[in-house]
């Protein structure tokens, strides 16, 4: 049975993970085992639970306890469920956009890239992409369009950011992912070396004089390929491009020079799938 706890103010310390802590503070609590992330909406929470994430507490409107959250709560016996009238909860910025349900969850430990890439033929690599909306959209495309895993540079946005997870429609809990290095200086040199040691050829999506088309037969025939996407605006670093096996472009028309990184990822994943 769910542990229902009525709250009357968002100032109560029990709900500070929802009301006071920033995304960075949630990630860097004093002990790593206490680090949490916030999942919002029943669909995202359901995907997180199926992915093995541990619920710490819920915050929701009272009506959802016996409504759309009832099935979720049936699998989370004894987990605290903080609840209040909508008028109280609407003081929490953006709560109306969450469809009424939030869940604080323990942050899972990240595996080594070599572990999640065992048996993989196609992986996406995200370099310094900072917008959570773009990260979430890329994860959704990666899951839908046959990528086996996603690797992130040390400075890339957290896929468990609330907006990233929501935009991904929960796919951040369905496709394997991890960081390829935990310090900025480990990318790109050491990261690209790790990819090559795992047997991947590397394909940088960038517009340069020597770019090959994304439908290049040799590129598409590679047994193991890492598709590398760069940050918004600047794209991939010159060092990354220089060190990759391929530089790849998506042919454009009507004078358009490039696509948003999330849109480009969907085109690339579909074209280069195996």
Short mmCIF file of C-alpha atoms in Angstrom, two decimals:
data_model
loop_
_atom_site.label_atom_id
_atom_site.label_comp_id
_atom_site.label_asym_id
_atom_site.label_seq_id
_atom_site.Cartn_x
_atom_site.Cartn_y
_atom_site.Cartn_z
CA UNK A 1 0.00 0.00 0.00
CA UNK A 2 1.27 3.48 -0.86
CA UNK A 3 2.45 5.67 2.00
CA UNK A 4 0.26 8.77 1.53
CA UNK A 5 1.53 11.94 3.22
CA UNK A 6 -0.51 15.14 3.10
CA UNK A 7 1.47 18.37 2.72
CA UNK A 8 0.20 21.88 3.24
CA UNK A 9 3.17 23.93 2.06
CA UNK A 10 5.93 23.61 -0.51
CA UNK A 11 8.30 24.87 2.18
CA UNK A 12 8.21 21.53 3.97
CA UNK A 13 11.70 19.94 3.92
CA UNK A 14 10.36 16.57 2.74
CA UNK A 15 9.64 17.99 -0.70
CA UNK A 16 12.77 20.08 -1.23
CA UNK A 17 13.95 17.80 -4.04
CA UNK A 18 10.94 19.03 -6.02
CA UNK A 19 10.90 22.65 -4.93
CA UNK A 20 14.36 23.95 -4.06
CA UNK A 21 17.14 21.91 -5.61
CA UNK A 22 18.46 22.62 -9.09
CA UNK A 23 19.30 19.86 -11.55
CA UNK A 24 22.99 20.25 -10.65
CA UNK A 25 22.24 20.01 -6.93
CA UNK A 26 20.16 16.87 -7.45
CA UNK A 27 23.13 15.26 -9.25
CA UNK A 28 25.79 16.34 -6.77
CA UNK A 29 24.32 15.67 -3.36
CA UNK A 30 26.95 14.91 -0.72
CA UNK A 31 27.01 11.17 -1.33
CA UNK A 32 26.70 9.72 -4.87
CA UNK A 33 24.29 7.08 -3.62
CA UNK A 34 21.93 9.90 -2.58
CA UNK A 35 21.92 11.54 -6.01
CA UNK A 36 18.49 11.69 -7.59
CA UNK A 37 16.68 12.87 -10.67
CA UNK A 38 13.07 13.94 -11.15
CA UNK A 39 10.85 12.07 -13.60
CA UNK A 40 7.58 13.70 -14.64
CA UNK A 41 4.38 12.26 -16.12
CA UNK A 42 3.14 8.72 -15.71
CA UNK A 43 4.63 7.57 -19.03
CA UNK A 44 8.17 8.68 -18.19
CA UNK A 45 7.91 7.32 -14.64
CA UNK A 46 6.63 3.99 -15.94
CA UNK A 47 9.57 3.72 -18.37
CA UNK A 48 11.99 4.56 -15.56
CA UNK A 49 10.53 1.88 -13.29
CA UNK A 50 10.69 -0.70 -16.09
CA UNK A 51 14.29 0.37 -16.66
CA UNK A 52 15.13 -0.55 -13.07
CA UNK A 53 15.24 2.92 -11.49
CA UNK A 54 14.48 3.10 -7.79
CA UNK A 55 11.65 5.44 -6.70
CA UNK A 56 12.44 7.60 -3.66
CA UNK A 57 9.17 9.53 -3.39
CA UNK A 58 6.25 10.88 -5.39
CA UNK A 59 4.58 14.28 -5.50
CA UNK A 60 1.14 14.42 -7.07
CA UNK A 61 -2.33 15.82 -6.96
CA UNK A 62 -4.64 13.95 -4.63
CA UNK A 63 -6.98 12.92 -7.44
CA UNK A 64 -4.25 10.92 -9.18
CA UNK A 65 -3.68 8.55 -6.25
CA UNK A 66 -6.77 6.58 -7.19
CA UNK A 67 -6.64 7.78 -10.80
CA UNK A 68 -3.89 7.61 -13.39
CA UNK A 69 -1.15 6.97 -10.81
CA UNK A 70 -2.92 4.01 -9.23
CA UNK A 71 -1.11 1.40 -11.35
CA UNK A 72 2.29 3.03 -10.76
CA UNK A 73 1.77 3.14 -7.02
CA UNK A 74 0.74 -0.52 -6.92
CA UNK A 75 4.37 -1.36 -7.75
CA UNK A 76 5.84 1.08 -5.22
CA UNK A 77 4.61 -0.07 -1.84
CA UNK A 78 5.85 2.01 1.11
CA UNK A 79 7.34 4.72 -1.13
CA UNK A 80 6.26 8.12 0.29
CA UNK A 81 3.59 9.82 -1.79
CA UNK A 82 3.36 13.53 -1.01
CA UNK A 83 0.06 15.04 -2.02
CA UNK A 84 -1.86 18.27 -1.74
CA UNK A 85 -4.61 20.29 -3.35
CA UNK A 86 -3.89 21.58 -6.83
CA UNK A 87 -3.85 25.16 -5.51
CA UNK A 88 -0.81 24.30 -3.37
CA UNK A 89 1.00 22.39 -6.08
CA UNK A 90 0.47 25.05 -8.74
CA UNK A 91 2.80 27.30 -6.76
CA UNK A 92 5.56 24.96 -7.95
CA UNK A 93 6.80 26.47 -11.20
CA UNK A 94 5.84 24.37 -14.17
CA UNK A 95 3.85 21.81 -12.19
CA UNK A 96 0.84 22.26 -14.47
CA UNK A 97 3.00 20.99 -17.33
CA UNK A 98 3.84 17.70 -15.60
CA UNK A 99 0.36 16.19 -15.91
CA UNK A 100 0.15 16.14 -12.16
CA UNK A 101 2.76 13.50 -11.20
CA UNK A 102 6.43 13.83 -10.23
CA UNK A 103 8.75 11.11 -8.94
CA UNK A 104 12.18 11.48 -7.36
CA UNK A 105 14.33 8.50 -8.29
CA UNK A 106 17.75 7.26 -7.34
CA UNK A 107 20.30 8.00 -10.03
CA UNK A 108 21.70 4.74 -11.47
CA UNK A 109 25.44 4.20 -11.69
CA UNK A 110 26.77 4.63 -15.21
CA UNK A 111 28.34 1.57 -16.86
CA UNK A 112 31.57 1.63 -18.84
CA UNK A 113 31.17 2.32 -22.58
CA UNK A 114 32.77 -1.01 -23.42
CA UNK A 115 30.04 -2.83 -21.51
CA UNK A 116 27.07 -1.28 -23.28
CA UNK A 117 28.78 -1.41 -26.67
CA UNK A 118 29.38 -5.16 -26.56
CA UNK A 119 27.66 -6.54 -29.64
CA UNK A 120 26.65 -3.07 -30.87
CA UNK A 121 26.96 -2.14 -34.56
CA UNK A 122 25.65 1.43 -34.48
CA UNK A 123 26.14 3.93 -31.67
CA UNK A 124 25.40 7.64 -31.42
CA UNK A 125 27.98 9.90 -29.79
CA UNK A 126 26.93 13.36 -28.56
CA UNK A 127 29.63 16.01 -28.20
CA UNK A 128 28.86 18.87 -25.82
CA UNK A 129 25.17 19.14 -26.72
CA UNK A 130 23.75 21.34 -23.98
CA UNK A 131 20.06 21.78 -24.76
CA UNK A 132 17.96 19.17 -22.90
CA UNK A 133 15.25 19.35 -25.56
CA UNK A 134 17.75 18.37 -28.24
CA UNK A 135 19.22 15.60 -26.10
CA UNK A 136 15.76 14.18 -25.42
CA UNK A 137 14.80 14.31 -29.10
CA UNK A 138 18.06 12.60 -30.13
CA UNK A 139 17.47 9.80 -27.63
CA UNK A 140 13.97 9.26 -28.99
CA UNK A 141 15.32 9.04 -32.54
CA UNK A 142 18.18 6.78 -31.47
CA UNK A 143 15.78 4.35 -29.80
CA UNK A 144 13.34 4.40 -32.72
CA UNK A 145 15.84 4.28 -35.57
CA UNK A 146 18.08 1.35 -34.72
CA UNK A 147 20.95 2.83 -32.68
CA UNK A 148 22.26 0.27 -30.19
CA UNK A 149 23.57 2.76 -27.62
CA UNK A 150 24.25 6.44 -26.96
CA UNK A 151 27.55 7.78 -25.63
CA UNK A 152 27.97 11.31 -24.30
CA UNK A 153 31.04 13.50 -24.00
CA UNK A 154 31.81 14.64 -20.43
CA UNK A 155 30.31 18.11 -21.06
CA UNK A 156 27.08 16.93 -22.69
CA UNK A 157 23.71 17.67 -21.08
CA UNK A 158 22.40 15.08 -18.61
CA UNK A 159 19.84 12.77 -20.30
CA UNK A 160 18.05 12.48 -16.94
CA UNK A 161 17.38 16.21 -16.88
CA UNK A 162 13.61 16.57 -16.42
CA UNK A 163 13.02 18.14 -19.83
CA UNK A 164 15.36 15.75 -21.66
CA UNK A 165 13.66 12.69 -20.18
CA UNK A 166 10.21 14.10 -20.92
CA UNK A 167 11.01 15.03 -24.53
CA UNK A 168 12.53 11.58 -25.03
CA UNK A 169 9.16 10.07 -24.05
CA UNK A 170 11.02 7.85 -21.60
CA UNK A 171 13.44 6.37 -24.14
CA UNK A 172 16.39 7.50 -22.00
CA UNK A 173 15.43 4.50 -19.87
CA UNK A 174 15.13 2.12 -22.81
CA UNK A 175 18.31 2.58 -24.86
CA UNK A 176 21.69 1.92 -23.17
CA UNK A 177 23.75 5.06 -22.58
CA UNK A 178 26.73 6.31 -20.63
CA UNK A 179 29.45 8.94 -20.72
CA UNK A 180 32.65 8.29 -22.63
CA UNK A 181 34.97 9.81 -20.05
CA UNK A 182 34.21 11.78 -16.90
CA UNK A 183 36.54 14.75 -17.45
CA UNK A 184 36.45 17.28 -20.30
CA UNK A 185 40.06 16.63 -21.25
CA UNK A 186 39.26 12.98 -22.02
CA UNK A 187 37.34 14.02 -25.13
CA UNK A 188 37.93 13.81 -28.05
CA UNK A 189 41.36 12.13 -28.10
CA UNK A 190 40.88 9.43 -25.47
CA UNK A 191 37.21 8.94 -26.32
CA UNK A 192 37.87 8.36 -30.01
CA UNK A 193 40.67 5.94 -29.11
CA UNK A 194 38.24 3.95 -26.97
CA UNK A 195 35.77 3.79 -29.85
CA UNK A 196 38.46 2.49 -32.19
CA UNK A 197 39.61 -0.06 -29.63
CA UNK A 198 36.02 -1.33 -29.58
CA UNK A 199 36.18 -1.77 -33.35
CA UNK A 200 34.14 1.27 -34.43
CA UNK A 201 34.82 3.51 -37.39
CA UNK A 202 33.93 7.08 -36.53
CA UNK A 203 31.71 9.34 -38.66
CA UNK A 204 31.59 13.05 -37.80
CA UNK A 205 28.49 14.89 -39.04
CA UNK A 206 29.97 18.16 -40.32
CA UNK A 207 30.08 20.35 -43.41
CA UNK A 208 33.66 20.44 -44.70
CA UNK A 209 35.28 20.41 -48.12
CA UNK A 210 36.03 16.70 -47.85
CA UNK A 211 32.67 15.55 -46.42
CA UNK A 212 31.12 12.48 -48.03
CA UNK A 213 27.38 12.18 -48.53
CA UNK A 214 25.47 10.31 -45.87
CA UNK A 215 24.47 7.72 -48.49
CA UNK A 216 28.11 6.98 -49.41
CA UNK A 217 28.26 3.20 -50.08
CA UNK A 218 31.54 2.65 -48.21
CA UNK A 219 30.26 4.50 -45.16
CA UNK A 220 26.97 2.59 -45.12
CA UNK A 221 28.78 -0.73 -45.47
CA UNK A 222 30.84 -0.28 -42.27
CA UNK A 223 30.18 -3.14 -39.87
CA UNK A 224 30.55 -0.97 -36.75
CA UNK A 225 29.97 2.76 -36.92
CA UNK A 226 29.89 5.55 -34.34
CA UNK A 227 27.84 8.53 -35.55
CA UNK A 228 29.15 11.68 -33.86
CA UNK A 229 26.97 14.79 -33.49
CA UNK A 230 28.13 18.20 -32.29
CA UNK A 231 26.86 20.98 -30.13
CA UNK A 232 24.21 23.47 -31.17
CA UNK A 233 25.54 26.35 -33.25
CA UNK A 234 29.24 25.52 -33.46
CA UNK A 235 28.86 21.83 -34.32
CA UNK A 236 31.74 19.42 -33.79
CA UNK A 237 35.15 20.68 -32.75
CA UNK A 238 37.86 20.85 -35.40
CA UNK A 239 39.90 18.32 -33.41
CA UNK A 240 37.07 15.80 -33.42
CA UNK A 241 36.48 16.21 -37.14
CA UNK A 242 40.17 15.83 -37.92
CA UNK A 243 40.48 12.63 -35.88
CA UNK A 244 37.39 10.83 -37.27
CA UNK A 245 37.52 8.25 -40.05
CA UNK A 246 34.75 9.97 -42.03
CA UNK A 247 33.32 13.46 -42.24
CA UNK A 248 29.71 13.16 -43.34
CA UNK A 249 27.16 15.63 -44.66
CA UNK A 250 23.43 15.48 -45.30
CA UNK A 251 22.81 16.96 -48.80
CA UNK A 252 20.64 20.11 -48.62
CA UNK A 253 18.48 22.04 -51.06
CA UNK A 254 16.90 25.52 -51.36
CA UNK A 255 20.01 27.15 -49.94
CA UNK A 256 19.62 25.57 -46.49
CA UNK A 257 23.08 24.89 -45.07
CA UNK A 258 22.24 22.54 -42.21
CA UNK A 259 19.59 21.01 -39.94
CA UNK A 260 19.06 21.36 -36.23
CA UNK A 261 21.14 18.69 -34.48
CA UNK A 262 18.06 16.73 -33.37
CA UNK A 263 16.63 16.67 -36.91
CA UNK A 264 20.03 15.76 -38.37
CA UNK A 265 20.34 12.88 -35.93
CA UNK A 266 17.06 11.34 -37.12
CA UNK A 267 18.15 11.52 -40.77
CA UNK A 268 21.57 10.06 -39.98
CA UNK A 269 20.28 7.24 -37.79
CA UNK A 270 17.76 6.14 -40.39
CA UNK A 271 20.20 6.29 -43.30
CA UNK A 272 23.07 4.54 -41.49
CA UNK A 273 21.06 1.88 -39.67
CA UNK A 274 21.92 -1.81 -40.01
#
